[in-house]
Short mmCIF file of C-alpha atoms in Angstrom, two decimals:
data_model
loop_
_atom_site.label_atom_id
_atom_site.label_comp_id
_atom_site.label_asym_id
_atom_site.label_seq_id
_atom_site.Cartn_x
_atom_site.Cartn_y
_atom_site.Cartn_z
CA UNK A 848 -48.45 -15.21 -84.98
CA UNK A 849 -51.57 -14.25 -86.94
CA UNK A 850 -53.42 -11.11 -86.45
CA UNK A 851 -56.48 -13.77 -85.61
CA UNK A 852 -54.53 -15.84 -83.36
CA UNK A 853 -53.37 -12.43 -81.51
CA UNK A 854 -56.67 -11.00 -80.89
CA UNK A 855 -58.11 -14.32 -80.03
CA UNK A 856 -55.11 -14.51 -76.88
CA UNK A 857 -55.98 -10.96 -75.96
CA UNK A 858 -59.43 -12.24 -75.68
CA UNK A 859 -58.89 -15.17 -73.30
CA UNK A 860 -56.45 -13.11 -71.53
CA UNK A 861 -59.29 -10.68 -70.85
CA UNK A 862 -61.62 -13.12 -70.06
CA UNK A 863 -59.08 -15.11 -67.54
CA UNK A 864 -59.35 -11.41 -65.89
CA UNK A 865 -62.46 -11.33 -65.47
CA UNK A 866 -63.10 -14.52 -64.41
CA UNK A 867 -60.23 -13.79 -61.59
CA UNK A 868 -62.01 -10.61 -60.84
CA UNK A 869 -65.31 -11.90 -60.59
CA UNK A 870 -64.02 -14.78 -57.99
CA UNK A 871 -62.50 -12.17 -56.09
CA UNK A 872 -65.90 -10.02 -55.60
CA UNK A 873 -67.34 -13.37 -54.61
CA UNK A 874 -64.62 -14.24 -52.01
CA UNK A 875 -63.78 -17.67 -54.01
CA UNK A 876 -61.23 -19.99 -52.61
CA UNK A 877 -59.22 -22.02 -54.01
CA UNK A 878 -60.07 -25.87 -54.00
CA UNK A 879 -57.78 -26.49 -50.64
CA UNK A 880 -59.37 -23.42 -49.23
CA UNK A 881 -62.74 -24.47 -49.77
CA UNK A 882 -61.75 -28.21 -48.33
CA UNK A 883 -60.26 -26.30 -44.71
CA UNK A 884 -63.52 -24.72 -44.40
CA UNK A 885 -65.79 -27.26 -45.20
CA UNK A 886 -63.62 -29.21 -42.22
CA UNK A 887 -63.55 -26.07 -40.02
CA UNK A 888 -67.60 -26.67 -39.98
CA UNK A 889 -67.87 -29.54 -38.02
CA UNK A 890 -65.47 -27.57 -35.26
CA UNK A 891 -67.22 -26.37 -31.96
CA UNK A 892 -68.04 -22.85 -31.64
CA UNK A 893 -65.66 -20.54 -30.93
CA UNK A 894 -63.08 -22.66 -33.01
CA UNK A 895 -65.10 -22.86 -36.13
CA UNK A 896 -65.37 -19.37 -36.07
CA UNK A 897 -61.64 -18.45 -35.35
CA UNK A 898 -60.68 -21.19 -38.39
CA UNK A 899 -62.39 -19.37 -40.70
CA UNK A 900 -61.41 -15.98 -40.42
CA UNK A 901 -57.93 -17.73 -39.99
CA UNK A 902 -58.54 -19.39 -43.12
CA UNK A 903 -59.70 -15.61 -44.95
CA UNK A 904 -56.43 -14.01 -43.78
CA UNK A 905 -54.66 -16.48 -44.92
CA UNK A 906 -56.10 -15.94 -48.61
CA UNK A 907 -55.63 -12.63 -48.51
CA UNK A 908 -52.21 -12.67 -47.50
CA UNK A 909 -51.21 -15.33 -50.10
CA UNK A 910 -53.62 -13.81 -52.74
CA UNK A 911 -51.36 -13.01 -55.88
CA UNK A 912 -53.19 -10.37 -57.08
CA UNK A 913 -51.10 -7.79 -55.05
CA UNK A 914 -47.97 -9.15 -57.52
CA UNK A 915 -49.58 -8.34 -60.77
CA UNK A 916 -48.11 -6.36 -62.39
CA UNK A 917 -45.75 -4.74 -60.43
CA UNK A 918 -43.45 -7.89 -59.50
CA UNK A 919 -41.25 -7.41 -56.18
CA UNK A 920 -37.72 -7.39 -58.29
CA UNK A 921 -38.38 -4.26 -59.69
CA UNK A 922 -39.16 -2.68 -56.67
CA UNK A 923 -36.39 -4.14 -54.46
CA UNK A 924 -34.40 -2.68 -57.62
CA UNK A 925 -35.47 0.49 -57.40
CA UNK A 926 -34.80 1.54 -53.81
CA UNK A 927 -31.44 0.12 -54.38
CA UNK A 928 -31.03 2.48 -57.63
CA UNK A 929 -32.46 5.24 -55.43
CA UNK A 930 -29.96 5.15 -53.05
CA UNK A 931 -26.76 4.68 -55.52
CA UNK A 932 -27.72 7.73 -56.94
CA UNK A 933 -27.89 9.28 -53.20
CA UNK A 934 -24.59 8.66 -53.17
CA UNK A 935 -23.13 9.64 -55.97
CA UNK A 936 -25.12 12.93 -55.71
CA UNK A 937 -23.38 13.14 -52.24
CA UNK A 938 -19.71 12.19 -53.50
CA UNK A 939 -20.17 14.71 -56.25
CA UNK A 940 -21.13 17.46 -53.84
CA UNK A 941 -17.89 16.32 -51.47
CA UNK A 942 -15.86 16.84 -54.01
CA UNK A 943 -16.92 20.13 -55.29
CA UNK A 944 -17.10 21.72 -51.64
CA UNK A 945 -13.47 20.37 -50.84
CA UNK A 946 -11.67 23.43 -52.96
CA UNK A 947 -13.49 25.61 -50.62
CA UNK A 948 -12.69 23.77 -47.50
CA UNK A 949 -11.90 20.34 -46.64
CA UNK A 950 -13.67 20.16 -43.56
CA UNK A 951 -17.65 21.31 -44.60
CA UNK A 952 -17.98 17.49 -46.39
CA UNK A 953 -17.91 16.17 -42.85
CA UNK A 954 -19.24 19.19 -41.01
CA UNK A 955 -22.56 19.43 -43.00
CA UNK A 956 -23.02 15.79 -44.09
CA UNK A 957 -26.92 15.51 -42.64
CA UNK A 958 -27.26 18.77 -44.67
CA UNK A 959 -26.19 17.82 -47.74
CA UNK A 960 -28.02 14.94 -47.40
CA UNK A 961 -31.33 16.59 -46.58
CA UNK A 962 -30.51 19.24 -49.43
CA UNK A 963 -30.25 15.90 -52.16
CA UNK A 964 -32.89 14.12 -51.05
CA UNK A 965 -35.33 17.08 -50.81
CA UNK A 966 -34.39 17.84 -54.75
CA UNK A 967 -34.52 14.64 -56.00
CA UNK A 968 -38.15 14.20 -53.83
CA UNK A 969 -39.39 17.26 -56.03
CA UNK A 970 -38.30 16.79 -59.11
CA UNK A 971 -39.26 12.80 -59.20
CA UNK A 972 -42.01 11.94 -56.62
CA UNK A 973 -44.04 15.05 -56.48
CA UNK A 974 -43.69 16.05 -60.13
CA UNK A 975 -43.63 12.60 -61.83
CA UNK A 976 -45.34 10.06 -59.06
CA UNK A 977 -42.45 8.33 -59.69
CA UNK A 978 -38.84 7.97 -58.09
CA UNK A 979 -35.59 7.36 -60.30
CA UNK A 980 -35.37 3.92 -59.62
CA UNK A 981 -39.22 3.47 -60.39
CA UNK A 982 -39.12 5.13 -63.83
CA UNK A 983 -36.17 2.52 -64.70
CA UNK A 984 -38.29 0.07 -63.63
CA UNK A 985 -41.39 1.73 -65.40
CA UNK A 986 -43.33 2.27 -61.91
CA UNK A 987 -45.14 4.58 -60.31
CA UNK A 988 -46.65 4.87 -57.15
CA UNK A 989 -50.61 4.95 -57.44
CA UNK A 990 -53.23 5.31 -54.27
CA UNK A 991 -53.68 1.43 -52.86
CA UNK A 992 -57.23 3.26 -51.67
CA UNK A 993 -58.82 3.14 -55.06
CA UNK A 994 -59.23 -0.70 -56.28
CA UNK A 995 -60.63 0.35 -59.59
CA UNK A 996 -59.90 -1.35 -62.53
CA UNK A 997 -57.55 2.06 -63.63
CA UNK A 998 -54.91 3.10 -61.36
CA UNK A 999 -55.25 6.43 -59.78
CA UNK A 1000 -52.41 8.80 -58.78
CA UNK A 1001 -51.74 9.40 -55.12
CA UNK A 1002 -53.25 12.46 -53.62
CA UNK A 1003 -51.16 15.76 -52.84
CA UNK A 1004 -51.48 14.99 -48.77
CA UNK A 1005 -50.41 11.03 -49.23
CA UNK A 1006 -47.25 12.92 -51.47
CA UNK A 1007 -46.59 15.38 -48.90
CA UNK A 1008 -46.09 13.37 -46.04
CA UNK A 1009 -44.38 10.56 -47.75
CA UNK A 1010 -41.56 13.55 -48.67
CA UNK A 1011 -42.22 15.52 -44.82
CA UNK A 1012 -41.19 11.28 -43.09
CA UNK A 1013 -38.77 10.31 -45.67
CA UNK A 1014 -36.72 13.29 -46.39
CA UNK A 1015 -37.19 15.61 -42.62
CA UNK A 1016 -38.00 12.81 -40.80
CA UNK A 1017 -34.78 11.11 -41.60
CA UNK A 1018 -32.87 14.24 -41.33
CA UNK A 1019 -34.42 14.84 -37.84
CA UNK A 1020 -34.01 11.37 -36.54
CA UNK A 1021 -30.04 10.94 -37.77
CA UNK A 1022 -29.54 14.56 -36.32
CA UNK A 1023 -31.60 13.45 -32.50
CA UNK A 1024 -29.19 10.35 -32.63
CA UNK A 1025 -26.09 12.52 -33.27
CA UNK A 1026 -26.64 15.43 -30.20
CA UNK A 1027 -27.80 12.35 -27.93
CA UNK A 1028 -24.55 11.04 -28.88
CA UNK A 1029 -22.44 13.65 -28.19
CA UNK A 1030 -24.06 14.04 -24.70
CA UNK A 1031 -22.96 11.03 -23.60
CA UNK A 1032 -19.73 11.53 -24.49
CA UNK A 1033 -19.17 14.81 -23.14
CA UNK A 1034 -20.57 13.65 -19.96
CA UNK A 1035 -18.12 10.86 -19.95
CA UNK A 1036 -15.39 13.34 -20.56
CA UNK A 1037 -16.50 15.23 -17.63
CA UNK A 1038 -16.95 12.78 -15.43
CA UNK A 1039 -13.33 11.16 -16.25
CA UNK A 1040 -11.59 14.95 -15.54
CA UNK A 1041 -13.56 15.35 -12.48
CA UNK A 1042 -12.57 11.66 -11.23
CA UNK A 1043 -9.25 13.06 -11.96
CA UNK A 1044 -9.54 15.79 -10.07
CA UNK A 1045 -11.38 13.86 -7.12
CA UNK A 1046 -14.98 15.48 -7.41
CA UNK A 1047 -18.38 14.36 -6.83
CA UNK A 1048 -20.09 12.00 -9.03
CA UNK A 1049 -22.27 13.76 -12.12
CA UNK A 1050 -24.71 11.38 -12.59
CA UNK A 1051 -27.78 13.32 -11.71
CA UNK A 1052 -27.75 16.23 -14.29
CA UNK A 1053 -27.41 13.58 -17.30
CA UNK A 1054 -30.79 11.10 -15.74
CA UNK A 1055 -33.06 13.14 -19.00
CA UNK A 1056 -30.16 12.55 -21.48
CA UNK A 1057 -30.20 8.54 -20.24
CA UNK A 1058 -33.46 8.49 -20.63
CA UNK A 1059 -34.17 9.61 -23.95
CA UNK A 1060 -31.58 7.35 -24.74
CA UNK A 1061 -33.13 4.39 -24.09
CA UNK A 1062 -36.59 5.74 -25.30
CA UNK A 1063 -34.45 5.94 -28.85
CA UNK A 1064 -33.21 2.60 -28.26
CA UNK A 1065 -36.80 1.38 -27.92
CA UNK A 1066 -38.23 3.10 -30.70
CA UNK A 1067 -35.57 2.38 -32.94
CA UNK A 1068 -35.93 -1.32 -32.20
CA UNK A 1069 -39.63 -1.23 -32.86
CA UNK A 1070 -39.40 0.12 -35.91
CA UNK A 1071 -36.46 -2.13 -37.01
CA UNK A 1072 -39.16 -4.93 -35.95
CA UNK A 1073 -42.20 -3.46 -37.69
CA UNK A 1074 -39.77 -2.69 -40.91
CA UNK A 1075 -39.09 -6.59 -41.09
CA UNK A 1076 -42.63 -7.43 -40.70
CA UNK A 1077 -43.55 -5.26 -43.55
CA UNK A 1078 -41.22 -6.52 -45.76
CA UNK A 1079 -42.14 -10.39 -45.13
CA UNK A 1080 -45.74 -9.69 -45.82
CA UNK A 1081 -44.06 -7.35 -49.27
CA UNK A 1082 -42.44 -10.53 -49.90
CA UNK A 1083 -45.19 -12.63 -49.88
CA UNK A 1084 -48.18 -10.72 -51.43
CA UNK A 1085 -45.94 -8.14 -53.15
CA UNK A 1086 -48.72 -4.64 -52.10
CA UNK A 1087 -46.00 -2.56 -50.24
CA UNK A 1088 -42.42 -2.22 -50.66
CA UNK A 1089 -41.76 -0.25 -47.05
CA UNK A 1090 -43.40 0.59 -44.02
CA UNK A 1091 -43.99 4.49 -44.99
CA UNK A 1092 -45.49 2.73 -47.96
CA UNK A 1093 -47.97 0.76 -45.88
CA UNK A 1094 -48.79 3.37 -43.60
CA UNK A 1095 -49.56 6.02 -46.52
CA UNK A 1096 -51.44 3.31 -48.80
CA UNK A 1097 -48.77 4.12 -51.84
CA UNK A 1098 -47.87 1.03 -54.09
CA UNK A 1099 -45.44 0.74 -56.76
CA UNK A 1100 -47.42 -0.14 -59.98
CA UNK A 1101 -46.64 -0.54 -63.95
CA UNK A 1102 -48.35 2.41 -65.64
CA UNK A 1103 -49.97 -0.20 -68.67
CA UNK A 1104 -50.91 -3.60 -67.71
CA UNK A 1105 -49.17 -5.46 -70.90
CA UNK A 1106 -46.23 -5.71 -68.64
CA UNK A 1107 -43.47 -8.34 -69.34
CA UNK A 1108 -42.05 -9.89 -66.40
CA UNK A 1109 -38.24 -10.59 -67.83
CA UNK A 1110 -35.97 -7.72 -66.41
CA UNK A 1111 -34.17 -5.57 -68.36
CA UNK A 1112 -29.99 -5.50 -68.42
CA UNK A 1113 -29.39 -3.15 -71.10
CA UNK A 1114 -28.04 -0.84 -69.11
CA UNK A 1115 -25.53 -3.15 -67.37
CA UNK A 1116 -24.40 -4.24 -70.84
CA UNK A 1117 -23.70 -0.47 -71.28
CA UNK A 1118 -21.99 -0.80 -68.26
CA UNK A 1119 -20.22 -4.01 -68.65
CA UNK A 1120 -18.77 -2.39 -72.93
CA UNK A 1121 -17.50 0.71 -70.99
CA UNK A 1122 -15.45 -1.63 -68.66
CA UNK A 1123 -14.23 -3.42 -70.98
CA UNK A 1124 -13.67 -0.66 -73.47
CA UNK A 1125 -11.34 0.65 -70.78
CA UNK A 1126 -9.31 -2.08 -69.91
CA UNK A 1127 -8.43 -2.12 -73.24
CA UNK A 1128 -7.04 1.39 -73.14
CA UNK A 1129 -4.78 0.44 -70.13
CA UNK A 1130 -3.51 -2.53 -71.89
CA UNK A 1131 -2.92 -0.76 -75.51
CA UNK A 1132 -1.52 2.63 -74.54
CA UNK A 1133 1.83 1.63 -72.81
CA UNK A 1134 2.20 -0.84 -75.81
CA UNK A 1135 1.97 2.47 -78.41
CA UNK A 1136 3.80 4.53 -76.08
CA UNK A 1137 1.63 7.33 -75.18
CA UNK A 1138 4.09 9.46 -73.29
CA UNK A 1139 6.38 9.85 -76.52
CA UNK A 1140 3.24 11.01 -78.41
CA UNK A 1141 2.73 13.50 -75.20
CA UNK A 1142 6.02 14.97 -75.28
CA UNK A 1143 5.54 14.72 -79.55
CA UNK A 1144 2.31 17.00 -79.17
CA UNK A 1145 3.90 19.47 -76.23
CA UNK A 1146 7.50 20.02 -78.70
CA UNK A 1147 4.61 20.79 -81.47
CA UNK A 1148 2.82 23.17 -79.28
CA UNK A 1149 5.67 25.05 -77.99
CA UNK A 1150 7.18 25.55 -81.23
CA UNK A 1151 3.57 26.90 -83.04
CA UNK A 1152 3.70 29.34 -79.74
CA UNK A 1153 7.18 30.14 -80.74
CA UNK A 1154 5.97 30.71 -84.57
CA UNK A 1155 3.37 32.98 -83.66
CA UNK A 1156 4.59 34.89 -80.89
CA UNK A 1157 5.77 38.52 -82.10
CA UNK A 1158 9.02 39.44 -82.23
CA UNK A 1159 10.18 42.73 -79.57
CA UNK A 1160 13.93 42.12 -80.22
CA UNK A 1161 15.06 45.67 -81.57
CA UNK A 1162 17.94 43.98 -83.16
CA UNK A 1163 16.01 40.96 -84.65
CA UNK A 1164 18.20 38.27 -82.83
CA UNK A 1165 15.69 36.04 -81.27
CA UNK A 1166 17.73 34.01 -78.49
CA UNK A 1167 16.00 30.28 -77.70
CA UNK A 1168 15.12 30.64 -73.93
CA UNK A 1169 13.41 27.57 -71.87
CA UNK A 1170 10.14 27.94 -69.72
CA UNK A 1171 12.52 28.07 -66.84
CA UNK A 1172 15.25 30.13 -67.70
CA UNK A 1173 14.63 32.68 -65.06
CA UNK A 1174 15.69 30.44 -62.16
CA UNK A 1175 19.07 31.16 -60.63
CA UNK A 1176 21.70 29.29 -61.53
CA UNK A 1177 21.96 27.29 -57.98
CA UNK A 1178 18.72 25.98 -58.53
CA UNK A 1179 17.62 22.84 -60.15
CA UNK A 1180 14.54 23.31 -62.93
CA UNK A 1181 13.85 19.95 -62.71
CA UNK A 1182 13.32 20.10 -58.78
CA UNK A 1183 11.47 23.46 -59.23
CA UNK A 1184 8.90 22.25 -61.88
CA UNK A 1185 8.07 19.10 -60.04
CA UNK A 1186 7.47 21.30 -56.40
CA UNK A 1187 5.83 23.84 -58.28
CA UNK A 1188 3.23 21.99 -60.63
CA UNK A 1189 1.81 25.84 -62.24
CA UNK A 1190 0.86 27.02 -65.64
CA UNK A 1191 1.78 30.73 -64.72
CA UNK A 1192 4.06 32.34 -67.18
CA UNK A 1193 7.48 34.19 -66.31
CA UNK A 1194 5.89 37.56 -65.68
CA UNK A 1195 3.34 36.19 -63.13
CA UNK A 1196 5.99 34.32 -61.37
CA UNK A 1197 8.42 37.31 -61.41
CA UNK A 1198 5.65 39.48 -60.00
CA UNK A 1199 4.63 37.43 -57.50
CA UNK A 1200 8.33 36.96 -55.97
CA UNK A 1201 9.03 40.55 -56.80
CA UNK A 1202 8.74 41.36 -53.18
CA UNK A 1203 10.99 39.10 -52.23
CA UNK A 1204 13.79 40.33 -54.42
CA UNK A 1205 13.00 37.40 -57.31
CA UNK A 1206 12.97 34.39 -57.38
CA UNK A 1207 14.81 32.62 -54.37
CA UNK A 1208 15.40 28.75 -54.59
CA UNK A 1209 15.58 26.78 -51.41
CA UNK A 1210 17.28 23.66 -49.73
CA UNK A 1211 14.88 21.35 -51.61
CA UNK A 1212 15.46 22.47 -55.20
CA UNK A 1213 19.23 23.51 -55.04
CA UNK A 1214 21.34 21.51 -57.37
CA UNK A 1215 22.80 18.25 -56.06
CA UNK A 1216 25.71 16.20 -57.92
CA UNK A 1217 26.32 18.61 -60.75
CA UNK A 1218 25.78 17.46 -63.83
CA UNK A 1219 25.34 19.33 -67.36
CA UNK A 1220 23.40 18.37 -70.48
CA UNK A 1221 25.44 17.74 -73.92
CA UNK A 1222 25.57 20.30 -75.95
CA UNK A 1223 23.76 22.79 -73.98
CA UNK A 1224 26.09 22.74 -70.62
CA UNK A 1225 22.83 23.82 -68.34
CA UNK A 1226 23.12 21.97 -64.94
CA UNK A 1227 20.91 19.75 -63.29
CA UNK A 1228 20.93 17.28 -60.60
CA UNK A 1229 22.13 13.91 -61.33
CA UNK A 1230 18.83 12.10 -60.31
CA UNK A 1231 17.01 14.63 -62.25
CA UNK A 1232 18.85 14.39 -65.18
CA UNK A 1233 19.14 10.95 -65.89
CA UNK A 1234 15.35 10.09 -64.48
CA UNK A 1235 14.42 12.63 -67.19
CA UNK A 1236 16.58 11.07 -70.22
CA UNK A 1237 15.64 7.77 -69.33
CA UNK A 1238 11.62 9.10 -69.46
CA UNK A 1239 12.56 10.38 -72.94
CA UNK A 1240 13.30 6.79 -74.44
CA UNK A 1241 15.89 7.54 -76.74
CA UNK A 1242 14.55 10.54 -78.16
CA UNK A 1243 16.10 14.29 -77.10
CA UNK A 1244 14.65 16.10 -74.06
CA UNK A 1245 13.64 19.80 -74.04
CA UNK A 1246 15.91 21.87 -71.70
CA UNK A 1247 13.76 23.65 -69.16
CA UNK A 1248 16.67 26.58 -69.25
CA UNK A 1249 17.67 27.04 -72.76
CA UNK A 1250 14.89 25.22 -74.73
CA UNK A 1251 17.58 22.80 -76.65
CA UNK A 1252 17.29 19.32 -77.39
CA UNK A 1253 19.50 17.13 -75.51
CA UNK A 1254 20.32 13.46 -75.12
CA UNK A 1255 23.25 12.78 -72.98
CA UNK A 1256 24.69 14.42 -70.04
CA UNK A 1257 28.26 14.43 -68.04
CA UNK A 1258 29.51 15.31 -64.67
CA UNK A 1259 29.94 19.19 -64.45
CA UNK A 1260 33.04 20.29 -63.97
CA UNK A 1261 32.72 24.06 -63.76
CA UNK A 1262 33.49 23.94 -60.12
CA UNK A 1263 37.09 22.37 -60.23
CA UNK A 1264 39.69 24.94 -60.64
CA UNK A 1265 43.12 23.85 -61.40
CA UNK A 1266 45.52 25.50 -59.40
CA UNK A 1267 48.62 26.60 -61.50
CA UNK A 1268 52.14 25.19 -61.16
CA UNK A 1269 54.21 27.00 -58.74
CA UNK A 1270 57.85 27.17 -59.32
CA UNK A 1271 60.08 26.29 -56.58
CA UNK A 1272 63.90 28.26 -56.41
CA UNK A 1273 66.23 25.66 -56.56
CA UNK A 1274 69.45 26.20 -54.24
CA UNK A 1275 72.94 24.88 -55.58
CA UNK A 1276 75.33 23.90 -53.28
CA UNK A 1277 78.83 21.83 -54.52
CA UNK A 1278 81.53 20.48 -52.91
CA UNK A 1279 85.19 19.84 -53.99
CA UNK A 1280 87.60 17.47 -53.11
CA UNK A 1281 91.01 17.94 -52.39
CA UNK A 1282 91.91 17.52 -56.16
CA UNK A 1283 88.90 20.09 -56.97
CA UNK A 1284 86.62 17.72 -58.54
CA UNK A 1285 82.85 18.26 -57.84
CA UNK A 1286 81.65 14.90 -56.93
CA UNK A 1287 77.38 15.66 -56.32
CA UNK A 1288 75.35 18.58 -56.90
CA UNK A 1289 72.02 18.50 -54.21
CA UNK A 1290 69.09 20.58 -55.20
#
């Protein structure tokens, strides 16, 4: 397109503005409008009158200039990108605050909810006048109040109680439901024990709790009601996303008005590389064999530690000891290093059990069915030893005790002890006959 061309559909563009503008200041209808009024004229009184202001609602309901440009996708999309970030705030958090105990996740839930929200509320809303989700969808909420042709910002008040209703007022409502809640079941715990027990009925003291029950009931049900409302008339004119919205006068607007209406799914095609990018990885690296590079890299390691570690031997002799080699011999290193997952060295360890008198194995890591590693003659359990050759694929395993490389393994034998021939006295005894012949000899 030609420079001229361009400027000349900017100009009708403006002018198709203004001509929209202008038949909006006049109250214009459109040509079916005009025909229902012109036939709500010749109605009697009272139902002339009520046609027409039906007729002027109904405009103004339908009226597309609420959609322009701020089309209802991209707001739908960004309360739903709003909330996924909620949550992954919140799993984040869970997970950080389960190393110092399991149970404050659960515990303080409505707190660490309130705690996100109010952040995110400051940092996006009050300081930018837009949410997360908006600024992805390149909105921002503007004052409905001003219908100037540039949109203004919403005041400091219409801010403040959109984030007091929306962050406390959700905290206090959720935390209302959940003590209302556990009234009713503690009073229907007490009433079961005292049924038990044959007392009188406890109806009376819980008549408030009962009744702010059902006042909860009634208000949550209205607002569920007015909610759904809302978002019909959102759907059809496109002016308010939620019901806070409509009640504060804040809409969700595009900051320029050269706004294309095609949606952007860049980032899912981020998204959509990355997962495929990874099931790649799963499917190549058992096909390369990624454990045999592993134990490649750890024999590597431990043998550049070995290089540079000094040397304390007086005598120079360095002797080739395993990272286990302090266990006792009863116990299997296998069993030990897969109870006791730990990067601690042998002096921590040793330090730790010190107290104890050392080390001291127990029934789960004692050696069962002896067997020793070729050449090194360390012992192992069976299971342990052949789960751990098979892992190695071939290639020599590291020896937890000694440090050698080994690839087979045999049934131990240390514990069989040959007992030694005994000699038995032997005891002649021969008979003669009467020519003195000796005709057996039994021994």
């Amino acid at each position: 397109m030609t420079p001229v061309d361009f400027a000349a559909a900017e100009q009708r563009a403006a002018d198709r503005r203004k001509a929209r503008a202008a038949g909006l200041q006049t109250g214009q209808h459109s040509p079916r409008s005009n025909y229902a009024l012109e036939t709500s004229n010749h109605f009697p009184y009272p139902l002339n009158h009520w046609s027409r202001t039906g007729i002027q609602i109904w405009d103004k309901i339908k009226g597309r200039e609420g959609t322009r440009p701020a089309f209802r996708v991209g707001q739908v999309d960004a309360e739903l990108l709003d909330e996924e970030l909620l949550e992954l705030l919140r799993v984040q958090v869970g997970d950080a605050l389960k190393y110092i105990g399991a149970h404050l996740r659960d515990d303080w839930s409505s707190e660490i909810s309130l705690g996100l929200r109010a952040v995110l509320f400051k940092m996006t809303i009050w300081d930018h006048d837009a949410s997360y989700g908006a600024a992805l969808q390149n909105l921002r909420y503007t004052d409905a109040r001003h219908s100037g042709p540039v949109a203004k910002a919403p005041t400091h008040w219409q801010k403040g109680w959109y984030g007091l209703l929306s962050v406390g007022g959700r905290y206090g409502w959720e935390k209302w439901g959940t003590w209302l809640a556990e009234q009713e079941v503690s009073y229907h715990g007490v009433c079961f024990a005292h049924d038990l027990e044959g007392s009188a009925n406890l109806s009376q003291p819980t008549a408030n709790v009962r009744f702010w029950s059902q006042v909860s009931s009634l208000a949550s049900t209205a607002h569920s009601i007015a909610a759904f409302c809302s978002f019909l008339l959102f759907l059809t004119n496109g002016r308010y996303r939620t019901l806070l919205d409509r009640i504060l006068r804040l809409r969700l607007t595009s900051p320029t008005s050269h706004l294309s209406r095609q949606v952007s799914f860049e980032y899912l095609n981020r998204q959509l590389v990355w997962h495929v990018f990874t099931e790649f990885l799963l499917f190549l690296l058992p096909l390369v064999g990624i454990s045999r590079w592993r134990r490649w890299l750890a024999r590597a390691w431990r043998k550049a530690k070995a290089m540079f570690k000094p040397n304390n031997d007086e005598e120079g002799d360095v002797q080739q000891r395993g990272e286990l080699a302090f266990l006792p011999e009863r116990t299997c290193a296998i069993c030990y290093q897969d109870q006791n997952p730990t990067t601690a060295s042998e002096s921590e360890i040793l330090a730790v059990s010190g107290a104890s008198g050392g080390v001291v194995g127990s029934a789960h890591t004692d050696i069962t069915n002896p067997y020793e590693m070729i050449p090194c003659s360390c012992v192992y359990c069976f299971v342990c030893a052949a789960t751990r050759l098979e892992a190695a694929e071939g290639e020599a395993w590291t020896c937890l005790r000694c440090g050698e490389l080994v690839k087979k393994c045999k049934p131990w034998t240390g514990d069989v002890v040959e007992a030694p021939a005994v000699q038995r006295s032997k005891k002649n005894v021969s008979f003669t006959d009467a020519n003195g012949k000796v005709p057996s000899v039994i021994g």
